[in-house]
Steps between C-alpha positions, in 0.01 A plus 500: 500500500829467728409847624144478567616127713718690732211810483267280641709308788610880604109568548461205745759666740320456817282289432467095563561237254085351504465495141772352312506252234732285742259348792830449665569896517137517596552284788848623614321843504744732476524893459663716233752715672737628198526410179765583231607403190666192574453540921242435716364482860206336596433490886337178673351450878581181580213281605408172703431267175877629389694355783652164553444316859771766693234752401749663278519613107481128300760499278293371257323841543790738488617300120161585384498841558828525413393335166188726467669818551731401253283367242321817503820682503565333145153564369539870599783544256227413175671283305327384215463138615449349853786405669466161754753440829716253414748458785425645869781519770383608848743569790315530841688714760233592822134459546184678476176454796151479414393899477836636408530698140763389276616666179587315150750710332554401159812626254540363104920420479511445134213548259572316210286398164415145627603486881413733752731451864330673802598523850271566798524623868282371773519747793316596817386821611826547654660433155671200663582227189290231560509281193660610130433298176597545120284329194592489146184523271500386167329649181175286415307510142191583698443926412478711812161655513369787765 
């Protein structure tokens, strides 16, 4: 199973995120750019309902990306049970407008049997650093299924 997981997230490069189990994801709408074992990119246009009064990027917005991109990131590797954030640090550096495209770039630091430490990117088009975050997930009893 670990191989067909990361078989099927590599099929959804470009494609948006309309279907997934997570009606989070759904709504954050993102789209696959690259995916790896243990990296990915998903791509996100940053709308109106995903700004805060100075009609830029909420951070509230940026942490759950950050935290979806990740998430998946974890699931992509097909472990045999589902692993669930359990810490979430988010450092925001710039800002995003309503109608840029921002990038969630995802990389898994240490892999281990129960916990799972991931780091992510946000960037602009520009590849400016606009906000970075790192999660440690933790190994559940709950069995991963596709």
């Amino acid at each position: 199973m670990p191989d067909s997981i990361l078989k099927y997230f590599q099929s959804q490069i470009g494609k948006s995120i309309e279907k997934s189990s997570a009606s989070l994801g759904n709504w954050l709408n993102g789209t696959f750019v690259e995916v790896k074992e243990g990296e990915m990119t998903v791509s996100f246009v940053v709308r109106k309902d995903m700004t805060n009064p100075l009609g830029i990027l909420h951070g509230g917005a940026a942490s759950a990306i950050i935290d979806d991109v990740m998430g998946m990131t974890v699931y992509a590797l097909g472990k045999e049970f589902v692993y669930v954030t359990v810490s979430l640090t988010v450092d925001f550096l710039d800002n995003a407008k309503e109608g840029e495209t921002i990038y969630a770039k995802t990389r898994v630091v240490r892999n281990g049997k129960t916990l799972i430490n991931v780091e992510c990117q946000l960037t602009n088009e520009q590849n400016k650093l606009l906000a970075k975050g790192t999660s440690n997930f933790v190994a559940t009893s709950i069995k991963t299924t596709l």
